Short mmCIF file of C-alpha atoms and ligand atoms in Angstrom, two decimals:
data_model
loop_
_atom_site.label_atom_id
_atom_site.label_comp_id
_atom_site.label_asym_id
_atom_site.label_seq_id
_atom_site.Cartn_x
_atom_site.Cartn_y
_atom_site.Cartn_z
CA MET B 724 1.84 24.23 -23.75
CA ILE B 725 0.88 21.84 -20.88
CA LEU B 726 -0.40 18.56 -22.16
CA PRO B 727 -4.44 18.80 -22.10
CA HIS B 728 -4.93 15.25 -20.52
CA LEU B 729 -3.41 16.53 -17.34
CA ALA B 730 -6.27 19.02 -16.81
CA GLN B 731 -8.38 15.73 -15.88
CA LEU B 732 -6.12 14.67 -13.33
CA THR B 733 -6.63 15.26 -9.62
CA PRO B 734 -3.38 15.21 -7.49
CA TYR B 735 -2.79 12.64 -4.93
CA GLN B 736 -3.97 13.70 -1.53
CA ALA B 737 -1.80 12.06 1.20
CA GLY B 738 -2.37 11.98 4.74
CA LYS B 739 -2.04 15.36 6.61
CA PRO B 740 1.39 15.22 8.10
CA LEU B 741 1.51 15.96 11.99
CA GLU B 742 3.93 18.96 11.05
CA GLU B 743 1.24 20.52 8.94
CA LEU B 744 -1.53 20.07 11.58
CA ALA B 745 0.81 21.86 13.84
CA ARG B 746 1.46 24.97 11.47
CA GLU B 747 -2.20 25.35 10.33
CA LEU B 748 -4.26 24.65 13.74
CA GLY B 749 -1.32 24.84 16.45
CA VAL B 750 -2.27 21.28 17.47
CA THR B 751 1.02 20.06 18.69
CA ASP B 752 -0.02 16.56 20.68
CA ALA B 753 -1.76 15.27 17.55
CA ILE B 754 -1.38 11.79 16.57
CA LYS B 755 -1.68 10.56 12.93
CA LEU B 756 -3.18 7.32 12.03
CA ALA B 757 -3.78 8.17 8.41
CA SER B 758 -1.10 6.69 6.17
CA ASN B 759 -1.10 3.15 7.70
CA GLU B 760 2.43 3.78 8.62
CA ASN B 761 4.20 1.75 11.38
CA PRO B 762 3.19 2.90 14.94
CA LEU B 763 6.55 1.41 16.47
CA GLY B 764 8.62 3.63 14.17
CA PRO B 765 11.63 2.61 12.09
CA SER B 766 13.27 -0.88 12.80
CA PRO B 767 16.18 -0.22 15.27
CA ARG B 768 18.47 -2.14 13.16
CA ALA B 769 17.62 0.12 10.23
CA LEU B 770 18.33 3.02 12.16
CA ALA B 771 21.70 1.92 13.30
CA ALA B 772 22.73 1.23 9.74
CA ILE B 773 21.50 4.67 8.79
CA GLN B 774 23.61 5.91 11.19
CA GLU B 775 26.77 4.03 10.31
CA ASN B 776 26.45 5.20 6.67
CA LEU B 777 25.94 9.01 6.97
CA ALA B 778 29.37 9.75 6.06
CA THR B 779 29.20 8.22 2.87
CA LEU B 780 26.40 10.38 1.59
CA HIS B 781 28.76 12.07 -0.76
CA ARG B 782 28.81 9.10 -3.04
CA TYR B 783 26.10 8.24 -5.53
CA PRO B 784 24.26 5.05 -4.46
CA ASP B 785 24.43 1.67 -6.15
CA SER B 786 22.18 1.97 -9.24
CA HIS B 787 21.94 -1.77 -9.31
CA VAL B 788 21.14 -1.96 -5.71
CA TYR B 789 23.13 -5.33 -5.73
CA TYR B 790 23.55 -6.20 -2.08
CA LEU B 791 20.04 -5.71 -1.05
CA LYS B 792 18.58 -7.76 -4.25
CA GLU B 793 20.83 -10.42 -3.17
CA ASP B 794 19.53 -10.50 0.46
CA LEU B 795 16.00 -9.98 -0.80
CA SER B 796 16.48 -12.95 -3.46
CA ARG B 797 17.63 -15.30 -0.72
CA HIS B 798 14.64 -13.99 1.59
CA LEU B 799 11.94 -14.53 -0.90
CA GLY B 800 13.59 -17.69 -2.69
CA ILE B 801 13.69 -16.07 -6.09
CA SER B 802 16.57 -14.82 -8.24
CA PRO B 803 18.04 -11.31 -7.98
CA GLU B 804 17.05 -10.87 -11.65
CA GLN B 805 13.53 -11.03 -10.77
CA LEU B 806 13.62 -8.11 -8.72
CA LEU B 807 13.36 -4.40 -9.49
CA MET B 808 13.92 -1.83 -6.68
CA GLY B 809 12.19 1.30 -6.45
CA ASN B 810 11.68 4.80 -4.39
CA GLY B 811 8.75 3.21 -2.82
CA SER B 812 6.49 0.50 -4.60
CA ASP B 813 4.72 3.55 -6.13
CA GLU B 814 7.64 4.03 -8.22
CA VAL B 815 7.89 0.56 -9.49
CA LEU B 816 4.09 0.74 -10.52
CA ASP B 817 4.69 3.99 -12.25
CA LEU B 818 7.63 2.60 -14.17
CA LEU B 819 5.29 -0.70 -14.90
CA ILE B 820 2.59 1.49 -16.32
CA ARG B 821 5.02 3.60 -18.27
CA THR B 822 6.57 0.20 -19.64
CA LEU B 823 3.31 -1.68 -20.62
CA VAL B 824 0.39 0.79 -21.27
CA PRO B 825 0.47 2.94 -24.65
CA PRO B 826 -1.93 5.79 -25.02
CA GLY B 827 -5.34 4.59 -25.17
CA GLY B 828 -4.38 1.35 -23.54
CA GLU B 829 -6.68 -0.21 -21.01
CA VAL B 830 -5.73 -0.57 -17.27
CA LEU B 831 -8.23 -2.50 -15.30
CA SER B 832 -8.80 -2.49 -11.56
CA THR B 833 -11.56 -2.11 -9.22
CA THR B 834 -13.72 0.55 -7.49
CA HIS B 835 -12.66 1.69 -4.18
CA THR B 836 -8.74 0.79 -4.37
CA PHE B 837 -5.66 2.80 -4.21
CA LEU B 838 -6.15 6.18 -5.82
CA MET B 839 -2.69 6.04 -7.33
CA TYR B 840 -3.57 3.36 -9.82
CA GLY B 841 -6.06 5.65 -11.91
CA LEU B 842 -3.80 8.63 -11.34
CA LEU B 843 -0.97 6.93 -12.76
CA THR B 844 -2.92 5.29 -15.60
CA GLN B 845 -4.24 8.71 -16.63
CA ALA B 846 -0.91 10.36 -16.59
CA VAL B 847 0.20 8.07 -19.54
CA GLY B 848 -2.97 8.75 -21.40
CA GLY B 849 -4.23 5.11 -20.56
CA VAL B 850 -7.95 4.29 -20.01
CA PHE B 851 -8.86 3.17 -16.32
CA ARG B 852 -11.74 1.17 -16.05
CA GLU B 853 -12.98 -0.18 -12.71
CA ALA B 854 -14.84 -3.29 -11.86
CA PRO B 855 -17.03 -2.95 -8.86
CA LEU B 856 -16.37 -4.56 -5.45
CA LYS B 857 -19.06 -7.14 -4.34
CA GLU B 858 -19.92 -6.95 -0.73
CA MET B 859 -16.78 -4.61 -0.19
CA ARG B 860 -14.38 -7.66 -1.67
CA VAL B 861 -12.55 -7.78 -5.07
CA ASP B 862 -14.81 -9.57 -7.44
CA LEU B 863 -12.15 -11.53 -9.52
CA PRO B 864 -14.84 -13.21 -11.82
CA ALA B 865 -16.13 -9.87 -12.70
CA LEU B 866 -12.62 -8.37 -13.38
CA ALA B 867 -11.80 -11.36 -15.33
CA GLN B 868 -14.95 -10.89 -17.54
CA ALA B 869 -14.09 -7.17 -17.93
CA VAL B 870 -10.99 -7.97 -19.83
CA THR B 871 -10.90 -6.52 -23.48
CA PRO B 872 -8.78 -6.82 -26.44
CA GLN B 873 -7.07 -3.32 -25.20
CA THR B 874 -6.57 -4.42 -21.73
CA ARG B 875 -2.87 -4.33 -21.02
CA LEU B 876 -2.69 -4.38 -17.30
CA ILE B 877 -4.79 -5.50 -14.21
CA LEU B 878 -3.98 -3.88 -10.98
CA LEU B 879 -5.20 -5.37 -7.76
CA ASN B 880 -4.18 -4.88 -4.18
CA ASN B 881 -4.63 -7.71 -1.62
CA PRO B 882 -5.43 -6.84 1.00
CA ASN B 883 -7.15 -4.12 -0.50
CA ASN B 884 -6.69 -0.22 0.74
CA PRO B 885 -9.07 1.10 1.72
CA THR B 886 -11.39 -1.59 2.59
CA GLY B 887 -9.11 -4.16 4.10
CA THR B 888 -10.64 -7.15 2.52
CA VAL B 889 -9.13 -9.78 0.86
CA PHE B 890 -9.44 -12.45 -1.92
CA TYR B 891 -8.53 -16.23 -1.33
CA ARG B 892 -6.26 -18.57 -3.23
CA GLN B 893 -8.72 -20.46 -4.94
CA GLU B 894 -10.64 -17.60 -6.69
CA TRP B 895 -7.01 -16.14 -7.51
CA GLU B 896 -6.16 -19.23 -9.04
CA GLU B 897 -9.14 -19.53 -11.30
CA PHE B 898 -8.65 -15.72 -11.99
CA LEU B 899 -5.28 -16.15 -13.51
CA ALA B 900 -6.26 -19.36 -15.48
CA ALA B 901 -8.87 -17.14 -17.13
CA LEU B 902 -6.98 -14.46 -18.36
CA PRO B 903 -5.12 -14.21 -21.86
CA PRO B 904 -1.32 -13.79 -21.78
CA THR B 905 -1.35 -10.53 -23.17
CA VAL B 906 -2.55 -8.90 -19.82
CA THR B 907 0.08 -8.41 -17.11
CA VAL B 908 -1.24 -8.76 -13.70
CA VAL B 909 0.29 -6.47 -10.89
CA LEU B 910 -0.54 -7.74 -7.35
CA ASP B 911 0.01 -4.90 -5.09
CA GLU B 912 0.99 -6.67 -1.52
CA ALA B 913 1.69 -3.67 0.25
CA TYR B 914 -0.14 -4.93 3.35
CA ILE B 915 0.44 -8.66 2.94
CA GLU B 916 2.57 -9.01 6.19
CA PHE B 917 -0.62 -8.15 8.05
CA ALA B 918 -2.99 -10.74 6.45
CA ASP B 919 -2.93 -13.80 9.10
CA ASP B 920 -5.64 -15.58 7.28
CA PRO B 921 -3.84 -18.90 5.71
CA GLN B 922 -5.89 -18.70 2.70
CA VAL B 923 -4.65 -15.35 1.54
CA PRO B 924 -2.37 -16.14 -1.40
CA SER B 925 1.22 -14.74 -1.76
CA GLY B 926 1.95 -13.71 -5.15
CA LEU B 927 5.47 -15.42 -4.81
CA ASP B 928 3.81 -18.74 -5.11
CA TYR B 929 2.61 -18.08 -8.48
CA LEU B 930 5.61 -16.50 -10.06
CA ARG B 931 6.94 -18.18 -13.25
CA GLU B 932 9.19 -16.58 -15.99
CA ASP B 933 6.49 -17.00 -18.83
CA ARG B 934 3.43 -15.61 -16.61
CA PRO B 935 2.92 -12.20 -16.86
CA LEU B 936 2.21 -11.46 -13.09
CA VAL B 937 4.21 -9.14 -11.14
CA GLY B 938 4.04 -8.57 -7.14
CA LEU B 939 4.81 -5.23 -5.31
CA ARG B 940 5.91 -5.20 -1.70
CA THR B 941 7.09 -2.23 0.20
CA PHE B 942 9.51 -1.30 3.25
CA SER B 943 6.93 1.42 4.13
CA LYS B 944 4.32 -0.31 6.28
CA ALA B 945 5.52 -3.34 8.07
CA TYR B 946 9.18 -2.35 8.11
CA GLY B 947 8.62 1.28 9.32
CA LEU B 948 10.57 3.00 6.65
CA ALA B 949 7.83 4.85 4.76
CA GLY B 950 9.87 8.05 5.11
CA LEU B 951 12.91 6.66 3.19
CA ARG B 952 10.95 5.50 0.24
CA ILE B 953 12.12 2.10 -0.53
CA GLY B 954 9.72 -0.73 -2.30
CA TYR B 955 10.09 -3.37 -4.93
CA GLY B 956 8.68 -5.43 -7.50
CA TYR B 957 8.97 -9.01 -8.35
CA GLY B 958 8.33 -10.71 -11.77
CA PRO B 959 9.77 -11.98 -15.11
CA SER B 960 13.22 -11.09 -15.26
CA GLU B 961 12.67 -10.07 -19.03
CA LEU B 962 9.98 -7.37 -18.00
CA TRP B 963 12.67 -5.77 -15.72
CA GLU B 964 15.08 -5.48 -18.52
CA TYR B 965 12.50 -3.30 -20.25
CA VAL B 966 11.75 -1.31 -16.89
CA ASN B 967 15.17 -0.72 -16.48
CA ARG B 968 15.49 1.33 -19.46
CA LEU B 969 13.04 4.03 -18.16
CA ARG B 970 14.22 3.75 -14.52
CA LEU B 971 16.40 6.62 -13.17
CA PRO B 972 19.92 5.36 -12.45
CA PHE B 973 19.91 6.51 -8.66
CA ASN B 974 16.19 6.09 -7.82
CA VAL B 975 16.77 4.35 -4.59
CA ASN B 976 19.17 6.30 -2.26
CA ARG B 977 21.94 5.09 -0.20
CA LEU B 978 20.45 5.00 3.28
CA ALA B 979 17.33 3.39 1.90
CA GLN B 980 19.31 0.60 0.55
CA VAL B 981 21.47 0.10 3.72
CA ALA B 982 18.23 0.58 6.05
CA ALA B 983 16.24 -2.08 3.94
CA ARG B 984 19.21 -4.58 4.18
CA ALA B 985 19.09 -4.05 8.01
CA ALA B 986 15.44 -4.26 8.49
CA LEU B 987 15.33 -7.65 6.43
CA THR B 988 17.53 -9.11 9.35
CA ASP B 989 15.28 -7.46 12.07
CA GLY B 990 12.76 -10.50 12.57
CA ASP B 991 12.07 -9.26 16.23
CA PHE B 992 10.93 -5.99 15.04
CA LEU B 993 8.65 -7.53 12.10
CA LYS B 994 7.10 -9.89 14.87
CA ARG B 995 6.69 -7.00 17.35
CA THR B 996 4.87 -5.07 14.59
CA ARG B 997 2.55 -7.71 13.58
CA GLU B 998 1.79 -8.47 16.97
CA LEU B 999 0.81 -5.04 17.61
CA VAL B 1000 -1.36 -4.62 14.87
CA PHE B 1001 -3.11 -7.98 15.39
CA SER B 1002 -3.97 -6.98 18.85
CA GLY B 1003 -4.71 -3.24 18.10
CA ARG B 1004 -7.03 -4.24 15.65
CA ASP B 1005 -8.79 -6.77 17.43
CA PHE B 1006 -9.28 -4.21 20.28
CA ILE B 1007 -10.65 -1.29 17.92
CA CYS B 1008 -13.03 -3.67 16.07
CA ARG B 1009 -14.06 -5.13 19.51
CA GLU B 1010 -14.76 -1.43 20.80
CA LEU B 1011 -16.37 -0.32 17.59
CA ARG B 1012 -18.79 -3.32 18.01
CA ASP B 1013 -19.55 -2.41 21.60
CA ARG B 1014 -20.33 1.18 20.46
CA GLY B 1015 -22.72 0.22 17.84
CA ILE B 1016 -20.46 1.52 15.08
CA SER B 1017 -20.12 -0.50 11.75
CA PHE B 1018 -17.00 -1.30 10.14
CA VAL B 1019 -15.44 -3.64 7.39
CA PRO B 1020 -13.54 -6.90 8.94
CA THR B 1021 -9.93 -6.26 7.97
CA GLN B 1022 -6.72 -8.15 7.36
CA ALA B 1023 -4.80 -4.98 6.89
CA ASN B 1024 -3.48 -2.55 9.66
CA PHE B 1025 -6.19 -0.02 8.95
CA ILE B 1026 -9.98 -0.41 9.40
CA LEU B 1027 -12.95 1.23 7.17
CA ILE B 1028 -15.38 2.66 9.20
CA HIS B 1029 -18.94 3.77 8.68
CA VAL B 1030 -20.22 6.93 10.46
CA ASP B 1031 -23.71 7.77 9.20
CA ARG B 1032 -22.80 11.16 8.25
CA PRO B 1033 -20.27 12.79 5.81
CA GLY B 1034 -16.86 11.37 6.73
CA ARG B 1035 -15.42 14.71 5.84
CA GLU B 1036 -17.20 16.11 8.87
CA VAL B 1037 -16.01 13.37 11.18
CA TYR B 1038 -12.41 14.10 9.66
CA ASP B 1039 -12.39 17.88 10.11
CA ALA B 1040 -13.81 17.49 13.80
CA MET B 1041 -11.21 14.88 14.79
CA LEU B 1042 -8.58 16.99 13.42
CA ARG B 1043 -9.52 19.87 15.70
CA HIS B 1044 -9.03 17.37 18.56
CA GLY B 1045 -5.63 16.31 17.16
CA VAL B 1046 -6.57 13.05 15.78
CA ILE B 1047 -5.48 12.51 12.24
CA ILE B 1048 -7.34 9.93 10.24
CA ARG B 1049 -8.57 9.60 6.51
CA ALA B 1050 -11.70 10.84 4.94
CA MET B 1051 -13.11 8.49 2.33
CA ASP B 1052 -14.83 10.50 -0.19
CA ALA B 1053 -12.34 10.35 -2.68
CA TYR B 1054 -12.24 6.43 -2.51
CA GLY B 1055 -16.01 6.60 -3.39
CA PHE B 1056 -17.32 6.06 0.34
CA PRO B 1057 -18.39 9.56 1.45
CA ASP B 1058 -19.93 8.12 4.81
CA TYR B 1059 -16.77 6.39 5.91
CA ILE B 1060 -13.49 7.19 7.48
CA ARG B 1061 -10.18 5.15 7.60
CA VAL B 1062 -7.81 4.70 10.49
CA ASN B 1063 -4.75 2.75 10.84
CA VAL B 1064 -3.75 0.52 13.89
CA GLY B 1065 -1.61 2.69 16.50
CA LEU B 1066 -0.07 2.19 19.66
CA PRO B 1067 -2.35 0.87 22.37
CA GLU B 1068 -2.78 4.67 23.65
CA GLU B 1069 -3.49 6.13 20.21
CA ASN B 1070 -6.27 3.39 19.67
CA ARG B 1071 -7.99 4.62 22.77
CA ARG B 1072 -7.67 7.97 22.14
CA PHE B 1073 -8.78 7.52 18.65
CA LEU B 1074 -11.97 5.76 19.93
CA ASP B 1075 -12.98 8.08 22.57
CA THR B 1076 -12.45 11.08 20.10
CA LEU B 1077 -14.57 9.41 17.70
CA GLN B 1078 -17.45 8.59 19.89
CA MET B 1079 -17.38 12.26 21.36
CA VAL B 1080 -17.34 13.53 17.76
CA LEU B 1081 -20.14 11.16 16.92
CA GLU B 1082 -22.56 11.85 19.84
CA ARG B 1083 -21.86 15.73 19.72
CA ARG B 1084 -23.99 15.69 16.57
CA GLY B 1085 -26.01 12.67 17.27
C1 PLP R 393 1.16 2.47 1.38
C2 PLP R 393 0.72 1.52 -0.05
C3 PLP R 393 1.99 1.27 -0.97
C4 PLP R 393 3.40 1.64 -0.53
O1 PLP R 393 3.67 2.56 -1.15
P1 PLP R 393 5.19 3.04 -1.34
O2 PLP R 393 5.40 3.88 -2.55
O3 PLP R 393 6.04 1.70 -1.18
O4 PLP R 393 5.35 3.74 -0.01
C5 PLP R 393 1.42 0.76 -2.13
N1 PLP R 393 0.18 0.49 -2.42
C6 PLP R 393 -0.84 0.44 -1.73
C7 PLP R 393 -2.09 0.21 -1.81
C8 PLP R 393 -0.36 1.54 -0.29
O5 PLP R 393 -1.52 1.75 0.35
#
């Protein structure tokens, strides 16, 4: 018999793949700005490493991901034991929830955030509670106030997907100080490479063996490796000893391991990626302002845009013109869309298509 609580789950809806649009609508020159992927493609160094390692695919990967952890530990200034590698950072989050949340245990997060948080909590029979955002920003004092004796985990995303807003160092420090030691905080930093405001905290600066804080990072966005599936958590080594009991032995494949090592050395690619995102987001925001379309100021590689009508309609219309974006109804924003920064010509095509779609039913 299927577990009854699974009937309450809504499956995660990913951004529409280009291949699917081609299959369903026959649109072949489409662009995808829906999943916050890197418009430059994968890091060239990562691609070269993948090619060099193809002939070893008959071998299982290193279950402990030894060399990448060594590299990462030097890169981040922490020890390899403070790292746990996953098949995307999503997997690390799933493992943390399965390690820390008993049936009926509470997970606290915010409204309008990454939908995987609620989904993974419900999957283990946990109770997902959300503190409202305040002016589109995470309200850390409200979140601290919402903690109860049942709260096991707090899930936060900075910059937050899908608003692109951030919280700052001082409010973060006050928040950490207000929490009881029984609550583990997970700080998901999937977009941290795109935050250029110096007041945005890095979870790495708050790492202590005796503090229940975990940071999540990914190679999917700034490093351009979303299709390979690799991300990681950093946090207390003792916690990872328990998480490792649940982790499947070969969760990070061989090519992901070598590609991530190579991508870490590719400072030029990261620099080009950040420059492209910074200039692209400035360009899109300036154009939106000029066209009288309102949006939420962002520190991420995507922009949440208000559209005065159901975002789902805008999404469908843009899809027919070969521009894949994201409708935000599932995130609690029925009259918003989200778009990620693409190549300059993709950004222009997005803006022109959006304007055309909005004017046609003005
Ligand atoms: C994209 C994203 C991730 C990264 O997920 P991976 O599994 O590493 O690809 C994590 N958290 C948020 C909020 C994201 O938007």
